[in-house]
Amino acid sequence: MFGGIVPVVAFRKVFPRSEGWYHAGLFGFSLLGGFIVACMLDFVFGSIDAGLWSAEFWAVAGAIALGIGALAFPLAGLQGVFGAKGFTLGAMVMMFLGNPFAGIAATAAWLPSWAAVVGQILPPGAAGTLVRAAAYFHGAGGATAGLTLAAWMIVGLVLIAVGLRRNLVSSAAEAGAAA
């Protein structure tokens, strides 16, 4: 959860005027975060016991990176289109619906069916399912979760593009009014 929320806030503070660096920071954080969390799961906790050079390790790292990005990019897009209110609303939905209905501790099968559906549609639940599939089942059962996360990434990128376009149009209008 926080791996997708915190970088949106942090990189906006670090790069307040550079959209390129801001989005590159989110992308890099997603990749590095996936790698670091996979290292922790493998070498510190022994949860995946795969080794750095195994395909399983990199599948888990990729699943975690995709989960972070699928949360960070839509939130950044909401922030770009609707400002702080959009980010706050998106973060609250992910925190108060996505997190409890994710089914990460057991699986979504243990939740009421409506909650499982909601949880698996949102990035935290889809990420948990994809990581579990990559870590323990050689990817079996992870296709829907992977496609769900990819869809969230696309939604985030579209929202970012809309926000950038809106800012360009308003900047051009202000420049035209000043001239």
Coordinates of N, CA and C in Angstrom, one line a residue:
M1 N 0.8 -1.2 0.0 CA 0.0 0.0 0.0 C 0.9 1.3 0.0
F2 N 1.7 1.3 1.0 CA 2.5 2.6 1.1 C 3.6 2.7 0.1
G3 N 4.0 1.6 -0.5 CA 4.9 1.6 -1.6 C 4.4 2.3 -2.8
G4 N 3.1 2.4 -3.0 CA 2.5 3.1 -4.1 C 2.1 4.5 -3.8
I5 N 1.8 4.8 -2.5 CA 1.3 6.1 -2.1 C 2.4 7.1 -1.8
V6 N 3.4 6.6 -1.0 CA 4.5 7.5 -0.5 C 5.3 8.1 -1.7
P7 N 5.7 7.3 -2.7 CA 6.5 7.9 -3.7 C 5.8 9.0 -4.5
V8 N 4.5 8.9 -4.6 CA 3.7 10.0 -5.3 C 3.9 11.3 -4.6
V9 N 3.8 11.2 -3.3 CA 3.9 12.4 -2.4 C 5.4 12.9 -2.4
A10 N 6.3 11.9 -2.2 CA 7.7 12.3 -2.1 C 8.3 12.8 -3.4
F11 N 8.0 12.2 -4.5 CA 8.6 12.7 -5.8 C 8.0 14.0 -6.2
R12 N 6.7 14.2 -5.8 CA 6.1 15.5 -6.2 C 6.8 16.6 -5.4
K13 N 7.2 16.3 -4.1 CA 8.0 17.3 -3.3 C 9.4 17.5 -3.9
V14 N 10.0 16.4 -4.3 CA 11.4 16.5 -4.8 C 11.4 17.2 -6.2
F15 N 10.5 16.9 -7.0 CA 10.4 17.4 -8.4 C 9.1 18.2 -8.6
P16 N 9.0 19.4 -8.0 CA 7.7 20.1 -8.1 C 7.4 20.7 -9.5
R17 N 8.5 20.9 -10.2 CA 8.3 21.6 -11.5 C 8.7 20.7 -12.7
S18 N 9.1 19.5 -12.5 CA 9.6 18.7 -13.6 C 8.7 17.4 -13.6
E19 N 7.8 17.4 -14.6 CA 6.9 16.2 -14.8 C 7.7 15.0 -15.2
G20 N 8.7 15.3 -16.1 CA 9.5 14.1 -16.6 C 10.3 13.4 -15.4
W21 N 11.0 14.2 -14.6 CA 11.7 13.6 -13.5 C 10.7 13.0 -12.5
Y22 N 9.6 13.6 -12.3 CA 8.6 13.1 -11.3 C 8.1 11.7 -11.8
H23 N 7.8 11.6 -13.0 CA 7.3 10.3 -13.5 C 8.4 9.3 -13.6
A24 N 9.6 9.7 -14.0 CA 10.7 8.8 -14.1 C 11.1 8.3 -12.7
G25 N 10.9 9.2 -11.7 CA 11.1 8.8 -10.3 C 10.1 7.7 -9.8
L26 N 8.9 7.9 -10.2 CA 7.9 6.9 -9.9 C 8.2 5.5 -10.5
F27 N 8.6 5.6 -11.8 CA 8.9 4.4 -12.5 C 10.1 3.7 -11.9
G28 N 11.2 4.5 -11.6 CA 12.4 3.9 -11.0 C 12.1 3.4 -9.6
F29 N 11.3 4.1 -8.9 CA 11.0 3.6 -7.5 C 10.2 2.3 -7.6
S30 N 9.3 2.1 -8.6 CA 8.6 0.9 -8.8 C 9.6 -0.3 -9.0
L31 N 10.5 -0.1 -9.9 CA 11.4 -1.1 -10.3 C 12.4 -1.5 -9.1
L32 N 12.9 -0.4 -8.5 CA 13.8 -0.6 -7.3 C 13.1 -1.2 -6.2
G33 N 11.9 -0.7 -5.9 CA 11.1 -1.3 -4.8 C 10.8 -2.7 -5.0
G34 N 10.4 -3.1 -6.2 CA 10.2 -4.6 -6.5 C 11.4 -5.4 -6.2
F35 N 12.6 -4.9 -6.7 CA 13.8 -5.6 -6.4 C 14.1 -5.8 -4.9
I36 N 14.0 -4.6 -4.2 CA 14.4 -4.6 -2.8 C 13.4 -5.5 -2.0
V37 N 12.1 -5.4 -2.3 CA 11.2 -6.3 -1.5 C 11.4 -7.7 -1.9
A38 N 11.7 -8.1 -3.1 CA 12.0 -9.5 -3.5 C 13.2 -9.9 -2.7
C39 N 14.2 -9.1 -2.6 CA 15.4 -9.4 -1.9 C 15.1 -9.7 -0.4
M40 N 14.3 -8.9 0.2 CA 13.9 -9.1 1.6 C 13.1 -10.4 1.7
L41 N 12.2 -10.7 0.8 CA 11.4 -11.9 0.9 C 12.3 -13.1 0.7
D42 N 13.3 -13.0 -0.1 CA 14.2 -14.2 -0.4 C 15.3 -14.3 0.7
F43 N 16.1 -13.2 0.9 CA 17.3 -13.4 1.7 C 17.1 -13.1 3.1
V44 N 16.1 -12.3 3.5 CA 15.9 -12.0 4.9 C 14.9 -12.9 5.5
F45 N 13.7 -13.0 4.9 CA 12.6 -13.8 5.5 C 12.6 -15.2 5.0
G46 N 13.2 -15.5 3.9 CA 13.2 -16.9 3.3 C 11.9 -17.3 2.8
S47 N 11.0 -16.3 2.5 CA 9.7 -16.7 2.0 C 9.6 -17.3 0.7
I48 N 10.5 -16.9 -0.2 CA 10.4 -17.4 -1.6 C 11.6 -18.4 -1.9
D49 N 12.7 -18.3 -1.2 CA 13.8 -19.2 -1.2 C 14.1 -19.6 -2.7
A50 N 14.4 -18.5 -3.5 CA 14.6 -18.8 -4.9 C 16.0 -18.5 -5.4
G51 N 16.7 -17.5 -4.8 CA 18.0 -17.2 -5.2 C 17.9 -16.1 -6.3
L52 N 18.9 -15.2 -6.3 CA 19.0 -14.0 -7.1 C 18.9 -14.3 -8.6
W53 N 19.5 -15.5 -9.0 CA 19.6 -15.8 -10.4 C 18.5 -16.7 -10.9
S54 N 17.4 -16.9 -10.1 CA 16.3 -17.7 -10.6 C 15.2 -16.9 -11.2
A55 N 14.5 -17.6 -12.1 CA 13.4 -16.9 -12.8 C 12.3 -16.6 -11.8
E56 N 12.1 -17.4 -10.8 CA 11.1 -17.2 -9.8 C 11.4 -15.9 -9.0
F57 N 12.6 -15.6 -8.7 CA 13.0 -14.4 -8.0 C 12.6 -13.2 -8.8
W58 N 12.9 -13.2 -10.1 CA 12.7 -12.0 -11.0 C 11.2 -11.9 -11.3
A59 N 10.5 -13.0 -11.3 CA 9.0 -13.0 -11.5 C 8.4 -12.3 -10.3
V60 N 8.8 -12.6 -9.1 CA 8.3 -12.0 -7.9 C 8.7 -10.5 -7.8
A61 N 9.9 -10.2 -8.2 CA 10.3 -8.8 -8.2 C 9.5 -8.0 -9.2
G62 N 9.2 -8.6 -10.4 CA 8.4 -7.9 -11.4 C 7.0 -7.7 -11.0
A63 N 6.4 -8.7 -10.3 CA 5.1 -8.7 -9.8 C 5.0 -7.5 -8.8
I64 N 5.9 -7.4 -7.9 CA 5.9 -6.4 -6.9 C 6.1 -5.0 -7.5
A65 N 7.0 -4.9 -8.5 CA 7.2 -3.6 -9.2 C 5.9 -3.2 -9.9
L66 N 5.2 -4.2 -10.6 CA 4.0 -3.9 -11.3 C 2.9 -3.4 -10.3
G67 N 2.9 -4.1 -9.1 CA 1.9 -3.7 -8.1 C 2.2 -2.3 -7.6
I68 N 3.4 -1.9 -7.4 CA 3.7 -0.6 -6.9 C 3.3 0.5 -8.0
G69 N 3.7 0.2 -9.2 CA 3.4 1.1 -10.3 C 1.9 1.2 -10.6
A70 N 1.2 0.1 -10.4 CA -0.3 0.1 -10.6 C -1.0 0.9 -9.6
L71 N -0.4 1.2 -8.5 CA -0.9 2.0 -7.5 C -0.4 3.4 -7.6
A72 N 0.9 3.6 -7.9 CA 1.5 4.9 -7.9 C 1.0 5.8 -9.1
F73 N 1.0 5.2 -10.3 CA 0.6 5.9 -11.5 C -0.8 6.4 -11.5
P74 N -1.8 5.6 -11.2 CA -3.2 6.2 -11.1 C -3.3 7.3 -10.1
L75 N -2.6 7.1 -8.9 CA -2.7 8.2 -7.9 C -2.0 9.5 -8.5
A76 N -0.9 9.3 -9.2 CA -0.2 10.5 -9.7 C -1.1 11.1 -10.8
G77 N -1.8 10.3 -11.6 CA -2.7 10.8 -12.6 C -3.9 11.5 -12.0
L78 N -4.5 11.0 -10.9 CA -5.6 11.6 -10.2 C -5.1 13.0 -9.6
Q79 N -3.9 13.0 -9.2 CA -3.3 14.2 -8.6 C -3.1 15.3 -9.8
G80 N -2.7 14.8 -10.9 CA -2.5 15.7 -12.1 C -3.8 16.3 -12.6
V81 N -4.8 15.5 -12.6 CA -6.1 15.9 -13.2 C -6.9 16.7 -12.1
F82 N -7.0 16.2 -10.9 CA -7.9 16.8 -9.9 C -7.2 17.5 -8.7
G83 N -5.9 17.5 -8.8 CA -5.1 18.1 -7.7 C -5.0 17.2 -6.5
A84 N -4.8 17.8 -5.3 CA -4.6 17.1 -4.1 C -5.8 16.3 -3.7
K85 N -7.0 16.8 -4.0 CA -8.3 16.1 -3.7 C -8.4 14.8 -4.5
G86 N -8.0 14.8 -5.7 CA -8.0 13.6 -6.5 C -7.1 12.5 -5.9
F87 N -5.8 12.9 -5.6 CA -4.9 12.0 -4.9 C -5.5 11.5 -3.6
T88 N -6.0 12.4 -2.8 CA -6.5 12.0 -1.5 C -7.6 11.0 -1.6
L89 N -8.6 11.2 -2.5 CA -9.7 10.3 -2.7 C -9.2 9.0 -3.2
G90 N -8.3 9.0 -4.2 CA -7.8 7.7 -4.7 C -7.0 6.9 -3.6
A91 N -6.2 7.6 -2.8 CA -5.5 7.0 -1.8 C -6.4 6.4 -0.7
M92 N -7.5 7.1 -0.4 CA -8.4 6.6 0.6 C -9.2 5.4 0.1
V93 N -9.5 5.4 -1.2 CA -10.2 4.2 -1.8 C -9.2 3.0 -1.7
M94 N -8.0 3.2 -2.1 CA -7.0 2.1 -2.0 C -6.8 1.6 -0.6
M95 N -6.7 2.6 0.3 CA -6.4 2.2 1.7 C -7.6 1.6 2.4
F96 N -8.8 2.1 2.2 CA -9.9 1.6 3.0 C -10.8 0.6 2.3
L97 N -10.6 0.4 1.0 CA -11.3 -0.7 0.3 C -10.3 -1.7 -0.3
G98 N -9.2 -1.2 -0.9 CA -8.3 -2.1 -1.6 C -7.5 -2.9 -0.6
N99 N -7.0 -2.3 0.5 CA -6.2 -3.0 1.5 C -7.0 -4.1 2.2
P100 N -8.1 -3.8 2.8 CA -8.8 -4.8 3.6 C -9.4 -5.9 2.7
F101 N -9.8 -5.6 1.5 CA -10.4 -6.6 0.6 C -9.4 -7.3 -0.3
A102 N -8.1 -7.0 -0.1 CA -7.1 -7.6 -0.9 C -7.0 -9.1 -0.8
G103 N -7.2 -9.6 0.4 CA -7.1 -11.1 0.6 C -5.6 -11.5 0.6
I104 N -4.7 -10.7 1.0 CA -3.3 -11.0 1.0 C -2.9 -12.0 2.1
A105 N -3.4 -11.8 3.3 CA -3.1 -12.7 4.4 C -3.4 -14.2 4.1
A106 N -4.6 -14.4 3.5 CA -5.0 -15.8 3.2 C -5.1 -15.9 1.7
T107 N -6.2 -15.6 1.2 CA -6.5 -15.4 -0.2 C -7.9 -14.8 -0.3
A108 N -8.2 -14.3 -1.4 CA -9.5 -13.6 -1.6 C -10.7 -14.7 -1.4
A109 N -10.4 -15.9 -1.6 CA -11.4 -17.0 -1.4 C -12.0 -17.0 0.0
W110 N -11.3 -16.5 1.0 CA -11.8 -16.5 2.3 C -12.6 -15.3 2.6
L111 N -12.8 -14.4 1.7 CA -13.6 -13.2 1.9 C -15.0 -13.4 1.3
P112 N -16.0 -12.6 1.8 CA -17.3 -12.7 1.1 C -17.1 -12.4 -0.4
S113 N -17.9 -13.0 -1.2 CA -17.7 -13.0 -2.7 C -17.6 -11.5 -3.2
W114 N -18.5 -10.7 -2.7 CA -18.5 -9.3 -3.2 C -17.2 -8.6 -2.8
A115 N -16.7 -8.8 -1.6 CA -15.5 -8.2 -1.1 C -14.3 -8.7 -1.9
A116 N -14.3 -10.0 -2.2 CA -13.2 -10.6 -3.0 C -13.1 -10.0 -4.4
V117 N -14.3 -9.8 -5.0 CA -14.3 -9.2 -6.3 C -13.8 -7.8 -6.3
V118 N -14.3 -7.0 -5.3 CA -13.8 -5.6 -5.2 C -12.3 -5.6 -4.9
G119 N -11.8 -6.5 -4.0 CA -10.4 -6.6 -3.7 C -9.5 -6.9 -4.8
Q120 N -10.0 -7.8 -5.7 CA -9.1 -8.3 -6.8 C -9.2 -7.3 -8.0
I121 N -10.1 -6.4 -8.0 CA -10.2 -5.4 -9.0 C -9.2 -4.3 -8.7
L122 N -9.0 -4.0 -7.5 CA -8.1 -2.9 -7.0 C -6.6 -3.4 -7.0
P123 N -5.7 -2.5 -7.2 CA -4.3 -3.0 -7.3 C -3.7 -3.7 -6.1
P124 N -4.1 -3.4 -4.8 CA -3.5 -4.2 -3.7 C -3.8 -5.7 -3.8
G125 N -5.1 -6.0 -4.1 CA -5.5 -7.4 -4.2 C -4.9 -8.1 -5.4
A126 N -4.9 -7.4 -6.5 CA -4.3 -8.0 -7.7 C -2.8 -8.2 -7.5
A127 N -2.2 -7.3 -6.9 CA -0.7 -7.4 -6.7 C -0.4 -8.6 -5.7
G128 N -1.2 -8.7 -4.7 CA -1.0 -9.9 -3.8 C -1.2 -11.2 -4.5
T129 N -2.3 -11.3 -5.3 CA -2.5 -12.5 -6.0 C -1.4 -12.8 -7.0
L130 N -0.9 -11.8 -7.7 CA 0.2 -12.0 -8.7 C 1.5 -12.4 -8.0
V131 N 1.8 -11.8 -6.9 CA 3.0 -12.1 -6.1 C 2.9 -13.6 -5.6
R132 N 1.8 -14.0 -5.1 CA 1.6 -15.3 -4.6 C 1.7 -16.3 -5.7
A133 N 1.1 -16.0 -6.9 CA 1.2 -16.9 -8.0 C 2.7 -17.1 -8.5
A134 N 3.4 -15.9 -8.5 CA 4.8 -16.0 -9.0 C 5.7 -16.7 -8.0
A135 N 5.4 -16.5 -6.7 CA 6.3 -17.0 -5.7 C 6.1 -18.5 -5.4
Y136 N 4.9 -18.9 -5.5 CA 4.6 -20.3 -5.0 C 4.0 -21.2 -6.1
F137 N 3.5 -20.7 -7.2 CA 2.9 -21.5 -8.2 C 3.4 -21.4 -9.6
H138 N 4.6 -20.9 -9.7 CA 5.3 -20.7 -11.0 C 4.4 -19.8 -12.0
G139 N 3.7 -18.9 -11.4 CA 2.8 -18.0 -12.2 C 1.4 -18.5 -12.5
A140 N 1.1 -19.7 -12.2 CA -0.2 -20.3 -12.5 C -1.3 -19.5 -11.7
G141 N -2.3 -19.1 -12.3 CA -3.4 -18.3 -11.7 C -3.1 -16.8 -11.6
G142 N -2.0 -16.3 -12.2 CA -1.7 -14.9 -12.0 C -2.0 -14.1 -13.2
A143 N -2.5 -14.7 -14.3 CA -2.7 -13.9 -15.5 C -3.8 -12.8 -15.4
T144 N -4.9 -13.1 -14.7 CA -5.9 -12.1 -14.5 C -5.4 -11.0 -13.6
A145 N -4.7 -11.3 -12.6 CA -4.1 -10.3 -11.7 C -3.1 -9.5 -12.5
G146 N -2.3 -10.1 -13.3 CA -1.3 -9.3 -14.1 C -2.0 -8.4 -15.1
L147 N -3.1 -8.8 -15.7 CA -3.8 -8.0 -16.7 C -4.5 -6.9 -15.9
T148 N -5.0 -7.1 -14.7 CA -5.7 -6.1 -13.9 C -4.6 -5.0 -13.5
L149 N -3.5 -5.4 -13.1 CA -2.4 -4.4 -12.8 C -2.0 -3.6 -14.0
A150 N -1.9 -4.3 -15.2 CA -1.5 -3.6 -16.4 C -2.6 -2.6 -16.8
A151 N -3.9 -3.0 -16.6 CA -5.0 -2.0 -16.9 C -4.9 -0.8 -15.9
W152 N -4.5 -1.0 -14.7 CA -4.4 0.1 -13.8 C -3.2 1.0 -14.2
M153 N -2.2 0.4 -14.7 CA -1.0 1.2 -15.2 C -1.5 2.0 -16.4
I154 N -2.2 1.4 -17.3 CA -2.7 2.2 -18.4 C -3.7 3.3 -18.0
V155 N -4.6 3.0 -17.1 CA -5.4 4.1 -16.6 C -4.6 5.2 -16.0
G156 N -3.6 4.9 -15.2 CA -2.7 5.9 -14.6 C -2.0 6.7 -15.7
L157 N -1.5 6.1 -16.7 CA -0.8 6.8 -17.8 C -1.8 7.7 -18.5
V158 N -3.0 7.2 -18.8 CA -4.0 8.1 -19.4 C -4.3 9.3 -18.6
L159 N -4.5 9.1 -17.3 CA -4.8 10.2 -16.4 C -3.6 11.2 -16.3
I160 N -2.4 10.7 -16.3 CA -1.3 11.5 -16.4 C -1.2 12.4 -17.7
A161 N -1.5 11.7 -18.8 CA -1.6 12.4 -20.1 C -2.6 13.5 -20.1
V162 N -3.8 13.2 -19.5 CA -4.9 14.2 -19.4 C -4.5 15.3 -18.5
G163 N -3.8 15.0 -17.4 CA -3.4 16.1 -16.5 C -2.3 17.0 -17.2
L164 N -1.4 16.4 -17.9 CA -0.4 17.2 -18.6 C -1.0 18.0 -19.7
R165 N -1.9 17.5 -20.4 CA -2.6 18.2 -21.5 C -3.4 19.4 -20.9
R166 N -4.1 19.1 -19.8 CA -4.8 20.2 -19.1 C -3.9 21.3 -18.6
N167 N -2.7 21.0 -18.1 CA -1.8 22.0 -17.6 C -1.2 22.8 -18.8
L168 N -0.9 22.1 -19.9 CA -0.4 22.8 -21.1 C -1.5 23.8 -21.6
V169 N -2.7 23.4 -21.7 CA -3.8 24.2 -22.2 C -4.0 25.4 -21.3
S170 N -4.0 25.2 -20.0 CA -4.2 26.3 -19.1 C -2.9 27.2 -19.1
S171 N -1.7 26.7 -19.2 CA -0.5 27.6 -19.3 C -0.6 28.4 -20.6
A172 N -1.0 27.8 -21.7 CA -1.1 28.6 -22.9 C -2.1 29.6 -22.8
A173 N -3.3 29.3 -22.2 CA -4.3 30.3 -22.0 C -3.8 31.5 -21.2
E174 N -3.1 31.2 -20.1 CA -2.6 32.2 -19.2 C -1.5 33.1 -20.0
A175 N -0.7 32.4 -20.8 CA 0.3 33.2 -21.5 C -0.4 34.1 -22.6
G176 N -1.4 33.6 -23.2 CA -2.2 34.4 -24.2 C -2.9 35.5 -23.5
A177 N -3.4 35.3 -22.3 CA -4.1 36.4 -21.6 C -3.1 37.5 -21.1
A178 N -1.9 37.0 -20.8 CA -0.9 38.0 -20.3 C -0.3 38.8 -21.4
A179 N -0.4 38.3 -22.7 CA 0.2 39.0 -23.8 C -0.7 40.0 -24.4

